[in-house]
mmCIF file of C-alpha atoms and ligand atoms in Angstrom:
data_model
loop_
_atom_site.group_PDB
_atom_site.id
_atom_site.type_symbol
_atom_site.label_atom_id
_atom_site.label_comp_id
_atom_site.label_asym_id
_atom_site.label_seq_id
_atom_site.Cartn_x
_atom_site.Cartn_y
_atom_site.Cartn_z
ATOM 1 C CA UNK A 1 -68.674 -17.846 -158.408
ATOM 2 C CA UNK A 2 -66.699 -19.520 -161.216
ATOM 3 C CA UNK A 3 -69.537 -18.733 -163.676
ATOM 4 C CA UNK A 4 -68.940 -14.999 -163.210
ATOM 5 C CA UNK A 5 -65.275 -15.251 -164.190
ATOM 6 C CA UNK A 6 -64.409 -14.934 -167.879
ATOM 7 C CA UNK A 7 -60.774 -16.003 -167.513
ATOM 8 C CA UNK A 8 -57.370 -15.363 -165.960
ATOM 9 C CA UNK A 9 -55.657 -12.226 -167.276
ATOM 10 C CA UNK A 10 -52.557 -12.285 -165.047
ATOM 11 C CA UNK A 11 -51.634 -15.430 -163.145
ATOM 12 C CA UNK A 12 -50.611 -15.478 -159.473
ATOM 13 C CA UNK A 13 -47.099 -16.591 -160.522
ATOM 14 C CA UNK A 14 -46.634 -13.606 -162.833
ATOM 15 C CA UNK A 15 -47.947 -11.261 -160.130
ATOM 16 C CA UNK A 16 -45.523 -12.784 -157.619
ATOM 17 C CA UNK A 17 -42.529 -12.274 -159.941
ATOM 18 C CA UNK A 18 -43.468 -8.615 -160.432
ATOM 19 C CA UNK A 19 -43.961 -8.003 -156.716
ATOM 20 C CA UNK A 20 -40.494 -9.400 -155.996
ATOM 21 C CA UNK A 21 -38.993 -7.185 -158.726
ATOM 22 C CA UNK A 22 -40.773 -4.064 -157.396
ATOM 23 C CA UNK A 23 -39.708 -4.908 -153.836
ATOM 24 C CA UNK A 24 -36.046 -5.011 -154.914
ATOM 25 C CA UNK A 25 -36.308 -1.692 -156.792
ATOM 26 C CA UNK A 26 -38.076 0.109 -153.944
ATOM 27 C CA UNK A 27 -35.636 -1.266 -151.338
ATOM 28 C CA UNK A 28 -32.722 0.053 -153.405
ATOM 29 C CA UNK A 29 -34.289 3.448 -154.190
ATOM 30 C CA UNK A 30 -35.315 4.181 -150.572
ATOM 31 C CA UNK A 31 -32.218 2.783 -148.840
ATOM 32 C CA UNK A 32 -31.382 5.016 -145.842
ATOM 33 C CA UNK A 33 -34.597 7.055 -146.301
ATOM 34 C CA UNK A 34 -37.588 7.427 -144.008
ATOM 35 C CA UNK A 35 -40.333 5.676 -146.024
ATOM 36 C CA UNK A 36 -44.054 5.454 -145.279
ATOM 37 C CA UNK A 37 -46.160 3.077 -147.365
ATOM 38 C CA UNK A 38 -49.753 4.269 -147.671
ATOM 39 C CA UNK A 39 -52.051 1.488 -148.856
ATOM 40 C CA UNK A 40 -55.183 2.629 -150.653
ATOM 41 C CA UNK A 41 -58.178 0.616 -149.415
ATOM 42 C CA UNK A 42 -59.917 -1.466 -150.055
ATOM 43 C CA UNK A 43 -58.318 -2.925 -153.175
ATOM 44 C CA UNK A 44 -54.688 -2.118 -152.350
ATOM 45 C CA UNK A 45 -54.416 -4.233 -149.213
ATOM 46 C CA UNK A 46 -53.491 -7.522 -150.895
ATOM 47 C CA UNK A 47 -50.719 -5.909 -152.944
ATOM 48 C CA UNK A 48 -49.486 -3.893 -149.940
ATOM 49 C CA UNK A 49 -49.247 -7.032 -147.798
ATOM 50 C CA UNK A 50 -47.253 -8.849 -150.490
ATOM 51 C CA UNK A 51 -45.064 -5.866 -151.412
ATOM 52 C CA UNK A 52 -44.037 -4.878 -147.897
ATOM 53 C CA UNK A 53 -42.770 -8.383 -147.218
ATOM 54 C CA UNK A 54 -40.436 -8.078 -150.227
ATOM 55 C CA UNK A 55 -38.804 -4.920 -148.837
ATOM 56 C CA UNK A 56 -35.422 -5.304 -147.194
ATOM 57 C CA UNK A 57 -35.509 -1.817 -145.594
ATOM 58 C CA UNK A 58 -37.392 -0.615 -142.510
ATOM 59 C CA UNK A 59 -40.716 1.038 -143.389
ATOM 60 C CA UNK A 60 -43.700 2.522 -141.635
ATOM 61 C CA UNK A 61 -47.167 1.932 -143.087
ATOM 62 C CA UNK A 62 -50.727 3.177 -142.837
ATOM 63 C CA UNK A 63 -53.980 2.820 -144.749
ATOM 64 C CA UNK A 64 -56.291 5.318 -146.382
ATOM 65 C CA UNK A 65 -59.764 4.490 -147.585
ATOM 66 C CA UNK A 66 -61.284 6.264 -150.558
ATOM 67 C CA UNK A 67 -64.596 5.867 -152.303
ATOM 68 C CA UNK A 68 -64.658 3.258 -155.051
ATOM 69 C CA UNK A 69 -67.027 2.662 -157.922
ATOM 70 C CA UNK A 70 -69.615 1.117 -155.616
ATOM 71 C CA UNK A 71 -71.489 -1.595 -157.436
ATOM 72 C CA UNK A 72 -70.722 -0.140 -160.846
ATOM 73 C CA UNK A 73 -67.826 -0.786 -163.248
ATOM 74 C CA UNK A 74 -67.546 2.913 -164.229
ATOM 75 C CA UNK A 75 -65.629 5.667 -162.423
ATOM 76 C CA UNK A 76 -67.724 8.584 -161.217
ATOM 77 C CA UNK A 77 -64.613 10.781 -161.014
ATOM 78 C CA UNK A 78 -65.564 11.803 -157.491
ATOM 79 C CA UNK A 79 -62.992 10.909 -154.829
ATOM 80 C CA UNK A 80 -64.077 10.858 -151.207
ATOM 81 C CA UNK A 81 -61.878 10.078 -148.193
ATOM 82 C CA UNK A 82 -63.640 7.556 -145.976
ATOM 83 C CA UNK A 83 -60.745 6.924 -143.580
ATOM 84 C CA UNK A 84 -57.562 8.973 -143.423
ATOM 85 C CA UNK A 85 -54.127 7.832 -142.188
ATOM 86 C CA UNK A 86 -53.201 8.338 -138.522
ATOM 87 C CA UNK A 87 -49.476 9.033 -138.872
ATOM 88 C CA UNK A 88 -47.659 12.269 -139.672
ATOM 89 C CA UNK A 89 -45.858 12.133 -143.025
ATOM 90 C CA UNK A 90 -44.023 15.492 -142.703
ATOM 91 C CA UNK A 91 -40.342 15.112 -143.656
ATOM 92 C CA UNK A 92 -40.901 11.543 -144.771
ATOM 93 C CA UNK A 93 -41.042 9.882 -148.161
ATOM 94 C CA UNK A 94 -44.547 8.687 -149.045
ATOM 95 C CA UNK A 95 -45.249 5.793 -151.386
ATOM 96 C CA UNK A 96 -48.936 5.394 -152.278
ATOM 97 C CA UNK A 97 -49.683 1.719 -152.876
ATOM 98 C CA UNK A 98 -52.647 1.135 -155.194
ATOM 99 C CA UNK A 99 -54.257 -1.913 -156.732
ATOM 100 C CA UNK A 100 -54.864 -0.365 -160.156
ATOM 101 C CA UNK A 101 -54.561 2.964 -161.961
ATOM 102 C CA UNK A 102 -57.405 3.503 -164.396
ATOM 103 C CA UNK A 103 -58.478 7.096 -165.198
ATOM 104 C CA UNK A 104 -55.800 8.347 -162.762
ATOM 105 C CA UNK A 105 -58.309 10.558 -160.929
ATOM 106 C CA UNK A 106 -57.905 8.844 -157.550
ATOM 107 C CA UNK A 107 -54.127 9.036 -157.534
ATOM 108 C CA UNK A 108 -53.994 12.584 -158.847
ATOM 109 C CA UNK A 109 -56.231 13.595 -155.945
ATOM 110 C CA UNK A 110 -54.245 11.595 -153.394
ATOM 111 C CA UNK A 111 -50.861 12.832 -154.639
ATOM 112 C CA UNK A 112 -52.022 16.443 -154.358
ATOM 113 C CA UNK A 113 -53.510 15.791 -150.909
ATOM 114 C CA UNK A 114 -50.295 14.252 -149.580
ATOM 115 C CA UNK A 115 -48.166 17.052 -150.991
ATOM 116 C CA UNK A 116 -50.028 19.477 -148.680
ATOM 117 C CA UNK A 117 -48.744 17.502 -145.662
ATOM 118 C CA UNK A 118 -45.062 18.433 -145.939
ATOM 119 C CA UNK A 119 -43.530 15.151 -147.130
ATOM 120 C CA UNK A 120 -40.093 14.893 -148.739
ATOM 121 C CA UNK A 121 -41.630 13.116 -151.737
ATOM 122 C CA UNK A 122 -44.861 11.438 -152.864
ATOM 123 C CA UNK A 123 -44.639 8.585 -155.364
ATOM 124 C CA UNK A 124 -46.995 5.900 -156.619
ATOM 125 C CA UNK A 125 -46.652 2.119 -156.755
ATOM 126 C CA UNK A 126 -49.444 0.205 -158.448
ATOM 127 C CA UNK A 127 -49.903 -3.495 -159.029
ATOM 128 C CA UNK A 128 -51.769 -2.961 -162.326
ATOM 129 C CA UNK A 129 -52.157 -0.113 -164.789
ATOM 130 C CA UNK A 130 -54.642 0.530 -167.591
ATOM 131 C CA UNK A 131 -52.812 3.386 -169.390
ATOM 132 C CA UNK A 132 -55.297 3.472 -172.282
ATOM 133 C CA UNK A 133 -58.011 4.667 -169.876
ATOM 134 C CA UNK A 134 -56.153 7.684 -168.490
ATOM 135 C CA UNK A 135 -58.190 10.926 -168.160
ATOM 136 C CA UNK A 136 -55.584 12.949 -166.263
ATOM 137 C CA UNK A 137 -51.817 12.992 -166.525
ATOM 138 C CA UNK A 138 -50.170 11.275 -163.592
ATOM 139 C CA UNK A 139 -46.695 9.889 -163.118
ATOM 140 C CA UNK A 140 -46.694 6.263 -161.985
ATOM 141 C CA UNK A 141 -43.190 5.681 -160.686
ATOM 142 C CA UNK A 142 -43.556 1.963 -159.905
ATOM 143 C CA UNK A 143 -45.861 -0.159 -162.032
ATOM 144 C CA UNK A 144 -46.292 -3.907 -161.793
ATOM 145 C CA UNK A 145 -48.187 -4.987 -164.908
ATOM 146 C CA UNK A 146 -49.883 -3.014 -167.682
ATOM 147 C CA UNK A 147 -53.216 -4.503 -168.710
ATOM 148 C CA UNK A 148 -55.708 -3.792 -171.514
ATOM 149 C CA UNK A 149 -58.969 -1.899 -171.040
ATOM 150 C CA UNK A 150 -60.949 -4.644 -169.301
ATOM 151 C CA UNK A 151 -62.761 -4.689 -165.979
ATOM 152 C CA UNK A 152 -60.722 -6.944 -163.722
ATOM 153 C CA UNK A 153 -61.331 -8.683 -160.417
ATOM 154 C CA UNK A 154 -59.209 -10.621 -157.955
ATOM 155 C CA UNK A 155 -55.937 -9.912 -156.124
ATOM 156 C CA UNK A 156 -57.795 -7.369 -153.963
ATOM 157 C CA UNK A 157 -60.028 -5.979 -156.726
ATOM 158 C CA UNK A 158 -63.755 -6.386 -156.383
ATOM 159 C CA UNK A 159 -66.994 -6.277 -158.254
ATOM 160 C CA UNK A 160 -69.872 -5.194 -155.976
ATOM 161 C CA UNK A 161 -67.715 -6.071 -152.970
ATOM 162 C CA UNK A 162 -66.913 -9.613 -154.068
ATOM 163 C CA UNK A 163 -64.051 -11.558 -155.724
ATOM 164 C CA UNK A 164 -61.221 -9.741 -153.854
ATOM 165 C CA UNK A 165 -60.064 -13.147 -152.609
ATOM 166 C CA UNK A 166 -59.248 -14.564 -156.068
ATOM 167 C CA UNK A 167 -55.463 -15.123 -156.141
ATOM 168 C CA UNK A 168 -55.168 -14.427 -159.909
ATOM 169 C CA UNK A 169 -56.205 -11.262 -161.741
ATOM 170 C CA UNK A 170 -59.317 -12.273 -163.683
ATOM 171 C CA UNK A 171 -61.717 -10.706 -166.134
ATOM 172 C CA UNK A 172 -65.354 -10.483 -165.179
ATOM 173 C CA UNK A 173 -67.818 -12.063 -167.529
ATOM 174 C CA UNK A 174 -69.665 -9.178 -169.297
ATOM 175 C CA UNK A 175 -72.971 -10.932 -168.585
ATOM 176 C CA UNK A 176 -72.476 -10.033 -164.896
ATOM 177 C CA UNK A 177 -72.196 -6.287 -165.389
ATOM 178 C CA UNK A 178 -74.555 -6.115 -168.389
ATOM 179 C CA UNK A 179 -77.288 -6.700 -165.800
ATOM 180 C CA UNK A 180 -76.514 -3.229 -164.320
HETATM 181 P P1 5GP B 201 -59.093 5.683 -161.168
HETATM 182 O O1 5GP B 201 -59.349 6.813 -160.216
HETATM 183 O O2 5GP B 201 -57.661 5.583 -161.619
HETATM 184 O O3 5GP B 201 -60.041 5.717 -162.332
HETATM 185 O O4 5GP B 201 -59.504 4.375 -160.460
HETATM 186 C C1 5GP B 201 -58.823 3.816 -159.429
HETATM 187 C C2 5GP B 201 -59.692 2.868 -158.650
HETATM 188 O O5 5GP B 201 -60.807 2.396 -159.425
HETATM 189 C C3 5GP B 201 -58.924 1.637 -158.274
HETATM 190 O O6 5GP B 201 -58.279 1.812 -157.053
HETATM 191 C C4 5GP B 201 -60.000 0.577 -158.212
HETATM 192 O O7 5GP B 201 -60.590 0.570 -156.931
HETATM 193 C C5 5GP B 201 -61.012 1.021 -159.224
HETATM 194 N N1 5GP B 201 -60.828 0.311 -160.512
HETATM 195 C C6 5GP B 201 -60.319 0.785 -161.662
HETATM 196 N N2 5GP B 201 -60.311 -0.155 -162.628
HETATM 197 C C7 5GP B 201 -60.822 -1.262 -162.053
HETATM 198 C C8 5GP B 201 -61.063 -2.587 -162.540
HETATM 199 O O8 5GP B 201 -60.801 -2.964 -163.680
HETATM 200 N N3 5GP B 201 -61.610 -3.450 -161.640
HETATM 201 C C9 5GP B 201 -61.914 -3.098 -160.356
HETATM 202 N N4 5GP B 201 -62.433 -4.027 -159.586
HETATM 203 N N5 5GP B 201 -61.700 -1.858 -159.875
HETATM 204 C C10 5GP B 201 -61.163 -0.957 -160.723
#
């Protein structure tokens, strides 16, 4: 496994500091409000689990599963819901919790979808952001760490289903995906 990793881009300590900071901001901003965290699977589950434990306010949570890149490192631009949430978000504040914003296509689709469900607000919290890759305009209200245009793995992010368990955010050795 180590041979496939090029290097560490963001260390677990830096990620931890950012998660704590975001937790404080979100707790303050949603104080006294009915908040539902919606984790975007699969990649968002590690961040969601860390983030929710840094919140000092009561929150509800659910998970939504959308299509990913499959075994490729390129976005197809097609978003497909594989598993929807079970709870009703009408009259509640929704915070979509993502692993990474890349082209922005997934979150644009999800934001629009959730707005049709009668929430009080729909905002986005992402662990990582690649702003240079954006194809559509999308407001990211809570962003952990901006990263350069590199394909990353670890901290919930995969390549061909693997490496989600790496505690640091790493870059994938190009030799791995050059084989595609
Ligand atoms: P977007 O729709 O913004 O292009 O892509 C969002 C999704 O693409 C993320 O939730 C993630 O699953 C996947 N993605 C984008 N960039 C990367 C990356 O660098 N590494 C991995 N593993 N997945 C990525």
